[in-house]
Tab-separated table of C-alpha atoms in Angstrom:
chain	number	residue	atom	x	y	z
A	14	UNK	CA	153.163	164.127	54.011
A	15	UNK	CA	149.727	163.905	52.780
A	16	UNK	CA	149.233	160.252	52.521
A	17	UNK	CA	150.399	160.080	56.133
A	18	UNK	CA	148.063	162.374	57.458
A	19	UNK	CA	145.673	160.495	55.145
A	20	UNK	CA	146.455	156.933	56.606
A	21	UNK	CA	146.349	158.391	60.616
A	22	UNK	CA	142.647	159.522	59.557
A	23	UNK	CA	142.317	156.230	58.348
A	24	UNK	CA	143.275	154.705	61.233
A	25	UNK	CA	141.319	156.969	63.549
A	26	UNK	CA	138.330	156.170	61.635
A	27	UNK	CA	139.178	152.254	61.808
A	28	UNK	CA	139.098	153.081	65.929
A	29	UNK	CA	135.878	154.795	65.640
A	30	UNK	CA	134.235	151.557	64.097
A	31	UNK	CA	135.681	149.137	65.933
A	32	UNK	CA	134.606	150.697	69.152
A	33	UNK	CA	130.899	151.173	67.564
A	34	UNK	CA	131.216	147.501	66.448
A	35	UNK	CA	131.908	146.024	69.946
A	36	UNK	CA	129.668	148.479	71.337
A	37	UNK	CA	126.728	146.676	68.988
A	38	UNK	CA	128.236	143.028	69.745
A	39	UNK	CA	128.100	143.946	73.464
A	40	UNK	CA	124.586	144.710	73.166
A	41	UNK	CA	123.913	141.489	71.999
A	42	UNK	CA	125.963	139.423	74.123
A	43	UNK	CA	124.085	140.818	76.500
A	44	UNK	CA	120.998	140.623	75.223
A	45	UNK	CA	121.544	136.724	74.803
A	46	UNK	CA	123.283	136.777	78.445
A	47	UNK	CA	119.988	138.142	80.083
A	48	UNK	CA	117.711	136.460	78.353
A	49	UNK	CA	119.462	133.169	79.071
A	50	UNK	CA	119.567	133.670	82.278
A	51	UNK	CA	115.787	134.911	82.474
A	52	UNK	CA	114.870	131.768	80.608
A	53	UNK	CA	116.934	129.768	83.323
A	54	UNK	CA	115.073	131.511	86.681
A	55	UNK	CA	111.370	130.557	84.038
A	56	UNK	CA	111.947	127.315	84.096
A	57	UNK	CA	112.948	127.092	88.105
A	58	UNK	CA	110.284	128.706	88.454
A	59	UNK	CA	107.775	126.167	86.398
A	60	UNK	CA	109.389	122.908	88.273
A	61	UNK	CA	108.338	124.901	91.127
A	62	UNK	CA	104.597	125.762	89.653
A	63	UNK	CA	104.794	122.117	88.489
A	64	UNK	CA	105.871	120.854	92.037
A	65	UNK	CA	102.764	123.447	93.621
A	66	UNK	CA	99.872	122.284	91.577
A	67	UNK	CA	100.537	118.795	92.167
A	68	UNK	CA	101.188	118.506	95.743
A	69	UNK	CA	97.666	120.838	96.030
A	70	UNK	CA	95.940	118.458	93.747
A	71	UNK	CA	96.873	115.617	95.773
A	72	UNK	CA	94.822	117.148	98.597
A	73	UNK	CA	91.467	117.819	96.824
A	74	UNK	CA	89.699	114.798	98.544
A	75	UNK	CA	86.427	116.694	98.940
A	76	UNK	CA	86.961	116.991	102.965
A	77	UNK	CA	86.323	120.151	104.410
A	78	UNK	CA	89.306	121.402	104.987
A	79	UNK	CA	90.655	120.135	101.527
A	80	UNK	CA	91.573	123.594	100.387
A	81	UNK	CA	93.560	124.657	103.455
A	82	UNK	CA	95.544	121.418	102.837
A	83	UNK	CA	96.146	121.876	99.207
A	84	UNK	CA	97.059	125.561	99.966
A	85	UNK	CA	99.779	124.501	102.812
A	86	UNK	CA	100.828	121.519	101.139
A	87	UNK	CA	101.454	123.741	97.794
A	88	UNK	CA	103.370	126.357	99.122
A	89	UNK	CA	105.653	123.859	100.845
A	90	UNK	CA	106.342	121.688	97.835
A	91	UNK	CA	106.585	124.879	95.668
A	92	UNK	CA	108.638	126.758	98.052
A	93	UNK	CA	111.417	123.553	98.225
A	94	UNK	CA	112.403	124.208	94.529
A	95	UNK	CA	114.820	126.940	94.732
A	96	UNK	CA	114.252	129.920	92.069
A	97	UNK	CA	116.389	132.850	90.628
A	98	UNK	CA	119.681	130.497	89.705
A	99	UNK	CA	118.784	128.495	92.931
A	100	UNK	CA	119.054	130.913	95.541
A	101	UNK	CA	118.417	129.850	98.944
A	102	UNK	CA	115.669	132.735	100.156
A	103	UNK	CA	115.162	133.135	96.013
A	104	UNK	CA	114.570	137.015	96.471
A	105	UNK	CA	112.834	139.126	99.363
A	106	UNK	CA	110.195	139.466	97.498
A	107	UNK	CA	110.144	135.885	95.784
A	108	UNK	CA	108.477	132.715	97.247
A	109	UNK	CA	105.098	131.377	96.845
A	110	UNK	CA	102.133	132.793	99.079
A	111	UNK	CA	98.699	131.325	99.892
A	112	UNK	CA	96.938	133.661	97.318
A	113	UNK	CA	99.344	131.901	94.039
A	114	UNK	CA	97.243	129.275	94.604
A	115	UNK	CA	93.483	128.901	93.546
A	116	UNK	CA	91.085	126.203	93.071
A	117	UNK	CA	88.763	125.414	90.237
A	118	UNK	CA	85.389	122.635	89.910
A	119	UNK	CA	85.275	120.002	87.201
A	120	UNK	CA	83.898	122.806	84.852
A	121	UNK	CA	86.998	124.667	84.884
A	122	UNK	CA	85.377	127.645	87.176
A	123	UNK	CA	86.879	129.217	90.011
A	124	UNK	CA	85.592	127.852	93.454
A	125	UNK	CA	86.598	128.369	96.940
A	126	UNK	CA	84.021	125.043	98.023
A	127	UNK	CA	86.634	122.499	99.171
A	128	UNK	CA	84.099	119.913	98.366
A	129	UNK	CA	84.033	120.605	94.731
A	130	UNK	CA	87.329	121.866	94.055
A	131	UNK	CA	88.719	119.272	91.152
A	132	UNK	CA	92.096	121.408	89.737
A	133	UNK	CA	94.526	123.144	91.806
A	134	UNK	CA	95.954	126.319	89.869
A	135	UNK	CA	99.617	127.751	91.155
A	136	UNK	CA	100.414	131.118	89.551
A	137	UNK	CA	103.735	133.511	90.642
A	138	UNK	CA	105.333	136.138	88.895
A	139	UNK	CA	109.290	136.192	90.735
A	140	UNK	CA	109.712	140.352	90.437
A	141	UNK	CA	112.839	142.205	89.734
A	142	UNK	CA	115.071	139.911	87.980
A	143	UNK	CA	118.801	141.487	87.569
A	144	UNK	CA	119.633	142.248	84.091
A	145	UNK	CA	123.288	142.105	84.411
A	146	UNK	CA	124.766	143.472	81.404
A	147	UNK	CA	121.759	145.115	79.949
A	148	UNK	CA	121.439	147.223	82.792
A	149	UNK	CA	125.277	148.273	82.385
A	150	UNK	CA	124.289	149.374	78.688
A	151	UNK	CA	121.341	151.194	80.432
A	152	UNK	CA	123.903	153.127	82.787
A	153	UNK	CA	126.536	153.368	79.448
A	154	UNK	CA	123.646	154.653	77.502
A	155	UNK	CA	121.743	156.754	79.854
A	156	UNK	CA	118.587	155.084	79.008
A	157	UNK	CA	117.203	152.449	81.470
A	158	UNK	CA	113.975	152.385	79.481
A	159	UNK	CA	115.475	150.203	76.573
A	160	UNK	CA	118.119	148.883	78.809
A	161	UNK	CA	115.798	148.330	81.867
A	162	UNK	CA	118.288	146.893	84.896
A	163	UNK	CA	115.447	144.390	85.970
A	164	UNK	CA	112.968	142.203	84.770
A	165	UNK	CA	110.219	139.566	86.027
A	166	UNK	CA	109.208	136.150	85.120
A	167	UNK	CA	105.386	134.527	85.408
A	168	UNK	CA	104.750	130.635	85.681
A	169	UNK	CA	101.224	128.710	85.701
A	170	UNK	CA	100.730	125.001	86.160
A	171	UNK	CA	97.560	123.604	86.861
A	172	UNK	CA	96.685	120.126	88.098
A	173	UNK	CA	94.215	117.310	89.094
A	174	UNK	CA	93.660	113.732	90.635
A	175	UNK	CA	93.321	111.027	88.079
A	176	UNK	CA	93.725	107.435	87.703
A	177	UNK	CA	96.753	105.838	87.472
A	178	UNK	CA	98.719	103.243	85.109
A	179	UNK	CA	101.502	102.859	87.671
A	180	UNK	CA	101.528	103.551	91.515
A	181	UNK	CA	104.020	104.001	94.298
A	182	UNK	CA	102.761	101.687	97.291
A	183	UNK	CA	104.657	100.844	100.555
A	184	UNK	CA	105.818	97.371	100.982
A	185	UNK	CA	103.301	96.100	102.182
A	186	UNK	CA	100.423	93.284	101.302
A	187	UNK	CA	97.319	92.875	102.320
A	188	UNK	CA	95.220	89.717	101.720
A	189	UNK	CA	91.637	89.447	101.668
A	190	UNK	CA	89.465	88.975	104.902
A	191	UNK	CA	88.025	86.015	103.322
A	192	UNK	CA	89.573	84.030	100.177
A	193	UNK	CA	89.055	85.917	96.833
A	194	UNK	CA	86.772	88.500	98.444
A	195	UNK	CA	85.930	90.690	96.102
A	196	UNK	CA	86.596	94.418	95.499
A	197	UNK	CA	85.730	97.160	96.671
A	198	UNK	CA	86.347	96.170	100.472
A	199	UNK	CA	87.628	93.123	99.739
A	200	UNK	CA	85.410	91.300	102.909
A	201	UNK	CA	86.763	94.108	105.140
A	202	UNK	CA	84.807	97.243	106.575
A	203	UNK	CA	85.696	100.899	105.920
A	204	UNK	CA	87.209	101.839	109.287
A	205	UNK	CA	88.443	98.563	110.354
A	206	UNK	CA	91.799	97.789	112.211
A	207	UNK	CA	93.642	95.085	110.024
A	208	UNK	CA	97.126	93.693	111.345
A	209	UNK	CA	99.721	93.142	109.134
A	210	UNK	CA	102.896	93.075	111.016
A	211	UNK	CA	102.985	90.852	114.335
A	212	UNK	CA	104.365	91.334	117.807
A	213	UNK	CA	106.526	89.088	119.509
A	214	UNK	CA	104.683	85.810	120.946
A	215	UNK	CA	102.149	85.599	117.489
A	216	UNK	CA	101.497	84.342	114.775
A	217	UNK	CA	104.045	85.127	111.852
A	218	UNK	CA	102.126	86.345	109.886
A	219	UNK	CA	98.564	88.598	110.262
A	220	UNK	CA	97.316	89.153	106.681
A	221	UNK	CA	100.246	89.351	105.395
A	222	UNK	CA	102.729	92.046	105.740
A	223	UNK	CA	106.071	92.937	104.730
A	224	UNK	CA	106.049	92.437	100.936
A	225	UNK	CA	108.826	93.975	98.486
A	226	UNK	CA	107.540	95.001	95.323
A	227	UNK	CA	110.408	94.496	93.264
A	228	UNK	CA	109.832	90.468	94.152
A	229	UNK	CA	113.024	90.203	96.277
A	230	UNK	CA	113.890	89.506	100.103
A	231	UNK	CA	116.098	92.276	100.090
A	232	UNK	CA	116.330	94.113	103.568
A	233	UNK	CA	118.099	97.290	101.741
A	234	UNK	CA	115.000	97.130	99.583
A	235	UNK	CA	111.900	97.290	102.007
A	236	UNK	CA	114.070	100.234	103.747
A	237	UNK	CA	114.540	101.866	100.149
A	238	UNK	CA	110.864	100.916	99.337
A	239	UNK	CA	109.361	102.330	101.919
A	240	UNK	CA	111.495	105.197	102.342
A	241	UNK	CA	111.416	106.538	98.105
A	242	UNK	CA	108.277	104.631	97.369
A	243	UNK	CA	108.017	101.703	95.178
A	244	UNK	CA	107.161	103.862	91.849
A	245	UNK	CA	106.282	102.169	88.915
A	246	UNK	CA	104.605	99.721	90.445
A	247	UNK	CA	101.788	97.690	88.389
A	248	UNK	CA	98.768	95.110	88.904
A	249	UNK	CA	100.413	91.801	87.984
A	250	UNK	CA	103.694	92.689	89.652
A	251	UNK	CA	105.623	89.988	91.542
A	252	UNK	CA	105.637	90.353	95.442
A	253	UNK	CA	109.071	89.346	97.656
A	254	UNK	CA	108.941	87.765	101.055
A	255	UNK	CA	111.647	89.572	103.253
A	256	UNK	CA	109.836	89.131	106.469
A	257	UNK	CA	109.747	91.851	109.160
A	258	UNK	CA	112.565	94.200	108.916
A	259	UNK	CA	114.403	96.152	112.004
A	260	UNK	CA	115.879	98.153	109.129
A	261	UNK	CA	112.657	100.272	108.009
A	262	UNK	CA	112.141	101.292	111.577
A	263	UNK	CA	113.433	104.740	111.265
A	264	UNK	CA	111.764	105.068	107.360
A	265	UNK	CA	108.877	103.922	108.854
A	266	UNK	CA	108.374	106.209	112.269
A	267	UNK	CA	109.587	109.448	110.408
A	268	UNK	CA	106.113	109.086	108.853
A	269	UNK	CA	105.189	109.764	112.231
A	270	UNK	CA	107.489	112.865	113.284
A	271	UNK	CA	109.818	110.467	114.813
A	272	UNK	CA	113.253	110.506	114.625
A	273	UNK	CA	116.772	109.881	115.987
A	274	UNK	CA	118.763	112.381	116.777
A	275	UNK	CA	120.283	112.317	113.723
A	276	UNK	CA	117.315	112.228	112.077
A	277	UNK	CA	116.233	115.416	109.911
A	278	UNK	CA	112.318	115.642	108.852
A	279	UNK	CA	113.671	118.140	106.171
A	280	UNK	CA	115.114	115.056	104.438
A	281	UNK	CA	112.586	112.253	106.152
A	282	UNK	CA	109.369	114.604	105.278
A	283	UNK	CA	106.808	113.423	108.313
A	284	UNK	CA	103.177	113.152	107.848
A	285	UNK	CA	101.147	116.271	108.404
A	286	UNK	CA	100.110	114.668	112.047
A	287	UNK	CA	102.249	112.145	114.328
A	288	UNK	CA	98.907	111.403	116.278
A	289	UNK	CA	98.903	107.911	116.775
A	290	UNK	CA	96.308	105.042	117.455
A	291	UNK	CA	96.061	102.224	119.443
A	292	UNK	CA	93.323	100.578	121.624
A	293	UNK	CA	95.379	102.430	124.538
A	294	UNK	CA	94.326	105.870	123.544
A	295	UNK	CA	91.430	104.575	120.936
A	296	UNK	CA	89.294	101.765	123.031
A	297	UNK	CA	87.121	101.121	119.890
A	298	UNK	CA	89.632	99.933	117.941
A	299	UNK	CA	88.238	101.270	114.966
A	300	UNK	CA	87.263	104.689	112.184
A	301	UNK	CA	90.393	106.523	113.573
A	302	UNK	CA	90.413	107.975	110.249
A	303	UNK	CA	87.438	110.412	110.604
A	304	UNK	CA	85.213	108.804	113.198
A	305	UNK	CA	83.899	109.808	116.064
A	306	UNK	CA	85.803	110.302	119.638
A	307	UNK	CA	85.149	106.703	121.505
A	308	UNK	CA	84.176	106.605	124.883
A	309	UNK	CA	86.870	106.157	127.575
A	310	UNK	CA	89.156	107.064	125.118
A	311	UNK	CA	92.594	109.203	125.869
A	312	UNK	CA	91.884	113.508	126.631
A	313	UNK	CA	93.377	114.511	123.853
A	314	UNK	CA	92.444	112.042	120.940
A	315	UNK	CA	90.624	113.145	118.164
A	316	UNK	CA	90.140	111.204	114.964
A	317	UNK	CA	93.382	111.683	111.948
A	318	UNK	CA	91.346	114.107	109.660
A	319	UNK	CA	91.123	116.951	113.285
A	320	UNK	CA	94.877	116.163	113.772
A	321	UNK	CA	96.036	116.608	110.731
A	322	UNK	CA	94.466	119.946	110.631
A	323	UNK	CA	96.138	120.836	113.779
A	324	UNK	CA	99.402	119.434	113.002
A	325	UNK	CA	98.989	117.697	116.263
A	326	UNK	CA	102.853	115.122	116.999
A	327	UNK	CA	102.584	112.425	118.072
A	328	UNK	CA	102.661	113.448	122.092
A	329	UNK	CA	99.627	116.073	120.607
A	330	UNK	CA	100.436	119.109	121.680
A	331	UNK	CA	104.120	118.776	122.596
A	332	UNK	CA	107.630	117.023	122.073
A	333	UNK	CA	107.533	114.680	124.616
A	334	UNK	CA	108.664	110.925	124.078
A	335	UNK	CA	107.650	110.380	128.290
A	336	UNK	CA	105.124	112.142	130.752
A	337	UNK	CA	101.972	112.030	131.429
A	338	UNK	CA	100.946	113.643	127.877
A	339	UNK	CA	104.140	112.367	126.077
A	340	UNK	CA	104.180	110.201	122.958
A	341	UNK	CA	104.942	106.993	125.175
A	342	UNK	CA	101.829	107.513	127.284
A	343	UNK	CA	99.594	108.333	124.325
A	344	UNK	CA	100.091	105.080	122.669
A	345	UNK	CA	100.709	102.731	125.759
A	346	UNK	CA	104.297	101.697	124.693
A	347	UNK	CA	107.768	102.706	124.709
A	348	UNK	CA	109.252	103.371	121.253
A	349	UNK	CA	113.108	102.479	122.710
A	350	UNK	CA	115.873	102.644	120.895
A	351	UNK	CA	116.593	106.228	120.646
A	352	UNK	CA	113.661	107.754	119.135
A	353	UNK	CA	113.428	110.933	121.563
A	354	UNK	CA	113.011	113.183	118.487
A	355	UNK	CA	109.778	114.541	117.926
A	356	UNK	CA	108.446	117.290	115.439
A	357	UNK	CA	106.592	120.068	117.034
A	358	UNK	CA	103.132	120.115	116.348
A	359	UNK	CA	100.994	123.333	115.580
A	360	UNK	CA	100.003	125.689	112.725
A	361	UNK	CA	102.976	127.891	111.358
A	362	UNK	CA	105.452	125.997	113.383
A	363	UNK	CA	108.940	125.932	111.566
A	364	UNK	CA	110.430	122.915	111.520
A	365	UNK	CA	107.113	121.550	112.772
A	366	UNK	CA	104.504	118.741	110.918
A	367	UNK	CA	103.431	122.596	109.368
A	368	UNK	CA	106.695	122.994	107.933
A	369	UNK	CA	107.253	119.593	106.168
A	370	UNK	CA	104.484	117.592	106.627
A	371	UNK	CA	102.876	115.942	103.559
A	372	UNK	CA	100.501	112.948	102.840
A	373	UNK	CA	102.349	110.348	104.086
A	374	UNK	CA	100.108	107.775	106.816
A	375	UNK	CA	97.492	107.653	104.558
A	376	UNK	CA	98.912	104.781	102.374
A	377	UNK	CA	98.848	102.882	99.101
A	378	UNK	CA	98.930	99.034	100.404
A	379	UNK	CA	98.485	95.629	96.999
A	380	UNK	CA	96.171	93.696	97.729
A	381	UNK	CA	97.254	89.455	97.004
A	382	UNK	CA	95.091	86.113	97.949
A	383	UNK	CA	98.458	84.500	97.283
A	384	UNK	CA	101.805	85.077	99.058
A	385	UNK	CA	104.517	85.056	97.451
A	386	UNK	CA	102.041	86.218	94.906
A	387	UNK	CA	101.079	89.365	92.504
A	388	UNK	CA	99.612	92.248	92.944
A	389	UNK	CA	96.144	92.479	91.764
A	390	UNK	CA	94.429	95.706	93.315
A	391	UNK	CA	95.037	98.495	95.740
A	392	UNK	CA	93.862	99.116	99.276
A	393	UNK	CA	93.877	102.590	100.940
A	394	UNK	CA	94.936	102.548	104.155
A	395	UNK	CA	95.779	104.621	107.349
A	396	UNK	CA	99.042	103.876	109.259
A	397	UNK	CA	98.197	103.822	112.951
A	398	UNK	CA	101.045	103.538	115.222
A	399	UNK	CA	104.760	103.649	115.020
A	400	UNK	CA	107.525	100.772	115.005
A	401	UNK	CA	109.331	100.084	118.568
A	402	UNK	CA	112.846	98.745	118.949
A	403	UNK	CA	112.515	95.815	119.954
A	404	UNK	CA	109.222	95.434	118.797
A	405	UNK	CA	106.625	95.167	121.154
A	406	UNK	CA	103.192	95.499	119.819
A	407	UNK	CA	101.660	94.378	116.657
A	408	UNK	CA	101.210	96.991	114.514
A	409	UNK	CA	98.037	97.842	112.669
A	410	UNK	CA	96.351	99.815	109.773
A	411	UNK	CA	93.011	100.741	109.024
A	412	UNK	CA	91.245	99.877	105.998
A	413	UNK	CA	89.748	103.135	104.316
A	414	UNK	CA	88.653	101.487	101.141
A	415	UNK	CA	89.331	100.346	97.307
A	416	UNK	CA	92.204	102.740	96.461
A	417	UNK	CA	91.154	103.470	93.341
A	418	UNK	CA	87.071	104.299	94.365
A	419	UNK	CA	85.917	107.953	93.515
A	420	UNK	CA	86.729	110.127	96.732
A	421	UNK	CA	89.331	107.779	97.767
A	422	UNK	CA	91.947	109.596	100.511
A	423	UNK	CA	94.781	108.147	98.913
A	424	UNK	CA	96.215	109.343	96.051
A	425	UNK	CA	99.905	107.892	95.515
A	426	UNK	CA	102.468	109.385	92.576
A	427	UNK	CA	103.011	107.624	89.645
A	428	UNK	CA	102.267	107.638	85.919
A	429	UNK	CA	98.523	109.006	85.261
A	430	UNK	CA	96.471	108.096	82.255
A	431	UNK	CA	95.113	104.480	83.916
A	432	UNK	CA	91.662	103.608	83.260
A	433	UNK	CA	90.000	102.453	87.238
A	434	UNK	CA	93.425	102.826	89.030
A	435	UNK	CA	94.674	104.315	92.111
A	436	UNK	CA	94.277	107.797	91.961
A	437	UNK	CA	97.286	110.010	91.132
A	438	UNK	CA	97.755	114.293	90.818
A	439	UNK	CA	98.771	114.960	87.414
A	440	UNK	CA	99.302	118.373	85.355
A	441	UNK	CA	96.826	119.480	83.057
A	442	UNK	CA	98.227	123.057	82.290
C-alpha cells in the first residue's frame, strides 16, 4: 500500500513539472514568436524609411519649393511599402506624416532652407505592435508589465544626391547641335526646344530619337525601357535603332496623367504635373522649364516648376480631354485613340498628380554623335507634350543641361559611387 501511495505522489509531482516545464517553454516560444514578428514589421518598416529618404533626396534640387517636394514625394514612396506584416492601412495610427521627414545642409545640420538642404532624414516609430502570445502570458500571469501586450518599432534612413556609376535613361538619343560639340550643352542652349521624334510629312529623323539601350530594335523593349527604365545603363553602352514606336504611346503619356480607361496611375505613376507645352499654348517655344510666362501665350500656362507645385493635369485645372480649357485645346491637338483619362490635378487630391505623382518629365536622355552608336554622356531634359494616335505633331523636349552638372534637375536611379556622373539619391544612414 505504501509504495502505491508513494508512486501516485510521484506521479502527481511528475504533473506538477511538466506543467511548470511547458509553462517556461511557452514563455519562450513566445518570446521568439514576438520578437520575430517585431523584427519582421522593423524591417518593413526600414524598406519603407529606405524608400522615404530616397524619393525626398531625389527632390533636393535647391528650388524653392524643394522641401515641399521632398516632403510629398517621401511620404508617398514611404507610405507605398506596406508595414505591420503588410497590412493595407498598416495601423490607425501607423503611416508616415510630413513631420518624419526632416532636412539637413552638407554639414550634417538641421535646415528648413530648401536651397541648402543636401540629406533628406525619414524617421517613424509604428506604435502598438500586438504581442500575441506574450500578451496571453501577461493575462495568464497577471502581469502585463513583463508580459506587456504591445510593443513599437523605430526606423531611420537618411539620404542624398550623388553621382552615379550607372543610370536609368529613357530610350532616347540625343545628338549634338553641331558635330562633337562639346559638353556641358553640347552646342545647345539651356531652355531650348530640341526635336527628337518627327511628325508625319518630315524628316525621319530630328536629332535622333528613339534609341534602345540594350542595342536592339526590339519594340517590346522601348515599351519596357521606357516604362521600368533602362537601369544599369553605362557611358560606352551600345544604342539600338527601333525607330518610332506606336507601342510606348501609353508608357509614354502616363508620364503625363494620361491614360486609357484601363489605365491605372497607381501602377503607371504620372509626373507630378500633366501641364503640357507646345508653341500652341507656349508661343516662345522655349524655358518652359522655369521661364517666364511668354506673351500671347495660353490663360492658364505657367512655366513646369509653378505646375508642378500645383499639381496642375494636363487640361490645368480639370479632367477634360475637350472644351475650351480641356487638354486638347491646351496643346492644339487631339490625343485620339482613347486617351479620355486624365488625373485630377490639385494639392491633396486622391488619386490625383498629389497622390502618385513623382519625377517623371524631367528626364535622363545619352547623348551620341554617332547613330547606331554609344553612349557617351547624359543630357537632362524636360518632356513637353504627349504622344497622339496617329501621330500628329512632332514631339519635342527641352534641353535643361549636362545631366551630371552640380544643381542639375535630373537625378535618375541607379548605382551611386560614380565620379562626374548623372546624379543619383543614395542612402547614407
Amino acid at each position: 500500500m505504501h509504495n502505491i501511495v508513494q508512486r501516485k505522489g510521484q506521479r502527481g509531482a511528475v504533473i506538477v513539472t511538466v506543467c511548470l516545464m511547458l509553462l517556461f517553454l511557452l514563455g519562450f516560444m513566445g518570446i521568439a514568436l514576438d520578437l520575430s514578428r517585431m523584427f519582421i514589421v522593423k524591417t518593413e518598416l526600414q524598406t519603407a524609411m529606405d524608400s522615404c529618404a530616397l524619393a525626398a533626396a531625389q527632390e533636393l534640387d535647391g528650388e524653392n519649393t524643394a522641401i515641399t517636394r521632398a516632403r510629398s514625394a517621401g511620404m508617398t514612396a514611404g507610405n507605398l511599402n506596406r508595414v505591420n506584416l503588410q497590412s493595407g492601412t498598416w495601423d490607425a495610427q501607423g503611416q508616415i506624416v510630413a513631420g518624419d521627414i526632416t532636412f539637413r545642409d552638407q554639414n550634417f545640420n538641421p535646415t528648413t532652407d530648401p536651397v541648402v538642404a543636401n540629406y533628406a532624414e525619414c524617421v517613424h516609430t509604428q506604435p502598438a505592435i500586438r504581442r500575441w502570445l506574450l500578451s496571453a502570458l501577461g493575462a495568464f500571469s497577471g502581469d502585463t508589465t513583463l508580459y506587456p501586450a504591445t510593443g513599437n518599432v523605430w526606423a531611420r534612413a537618411v539620404a542624398t544626391r550623388g553621382s552615379s556609376q550607372t543610370n536609368c535613361p529613357i530610350p532616347l538619343a540625343l545628338r549634338p547641335k553641331t558635330p562633337n560639340a562639346p559638353a556641358p550643352n553640347f552646342g545647345y542652349s539651356p531652355g531650348e526646344w530640341v526635336t527628337l521624334l518627327m511628325g508625319p510629312g518630315q524628316a525621319t529623323s530630328g536629332y535622333i530619337g528613339w534609341a534602345n539601350l540594350d542595342g536592339s530594335n526590339s519594340a517590346a523593349e522601348t515599351e519596357r525601357e521606357l516604362s521600368d527604365g533602362a537601369c544599369g545603363t553605362e557611358v560606352g553602352d551600345s544604342l539600338g535603332t527601333p525607330g518610332v514606336q506606336a507601342s510606348v504611346v501609353d508608357v509614354w503619356n502616363a508620364r503625363f496623367g494620361l491614360y486609357r480607361n484601363v489605365g491605372n496611375p497607381a501602377d503607371e505613376r504620372p509626373d507630378r504635373t500633366g501641364y503640357s507645352y507646345t508653341t500652341t499654348n507656349w508661343p516662345s517655344g522655349a524655358s518652359a522649364y522655369n521661364g517666364p510666362t511668354p506673351a500671347g501665350a495660353h490663360p492658364t500656362a505657367a512655366n513646369f516648376v509653378t505646375k508642378r507645385d500645383a499639381y496642375a493635369s494636363c487640361a490645368d485645372s480639370g479632367t477634360q480631354m475637350n472644351g475650351p480649357n480641356g487638354c486638347a485645346s491646351i496643346i492644339g491637338y487631339s490625343i485620339g485613340g482613347g486617351f479620355n483619362q486624365i488625373v485630377p490635378p490639385g494639392a491633396n487630391v486622391q488619386g490625383g498628380h498629389w497622390q502618385y505623382g513623382i519625377n517623371r518629365r524631367i528626364a535622363l536622355v545619352p547623348v551620341t554623335n554617332t547613330y547606331p552608336g554609344s553612349v557617351e554622356d547624359y543630357a537632362c531634359m524636360l518632356m513637353l507634350q504627349p504622344l497622339s494616335i496617329p501621330m500628329q505633331p512632332s514631339i519635342q523636349l527641352e534641353f535643361l543641361g549636362r545631366a551630371g552638372e552640380p544643381g542639375s534637375p535630373c537625378v535618375t536611379n541607379g548605382l551611386p559611387g560614380g565620379a562626374a556622373g548623372p546624379l543619383v539619391p543614395m542612402l547614407v544612414r
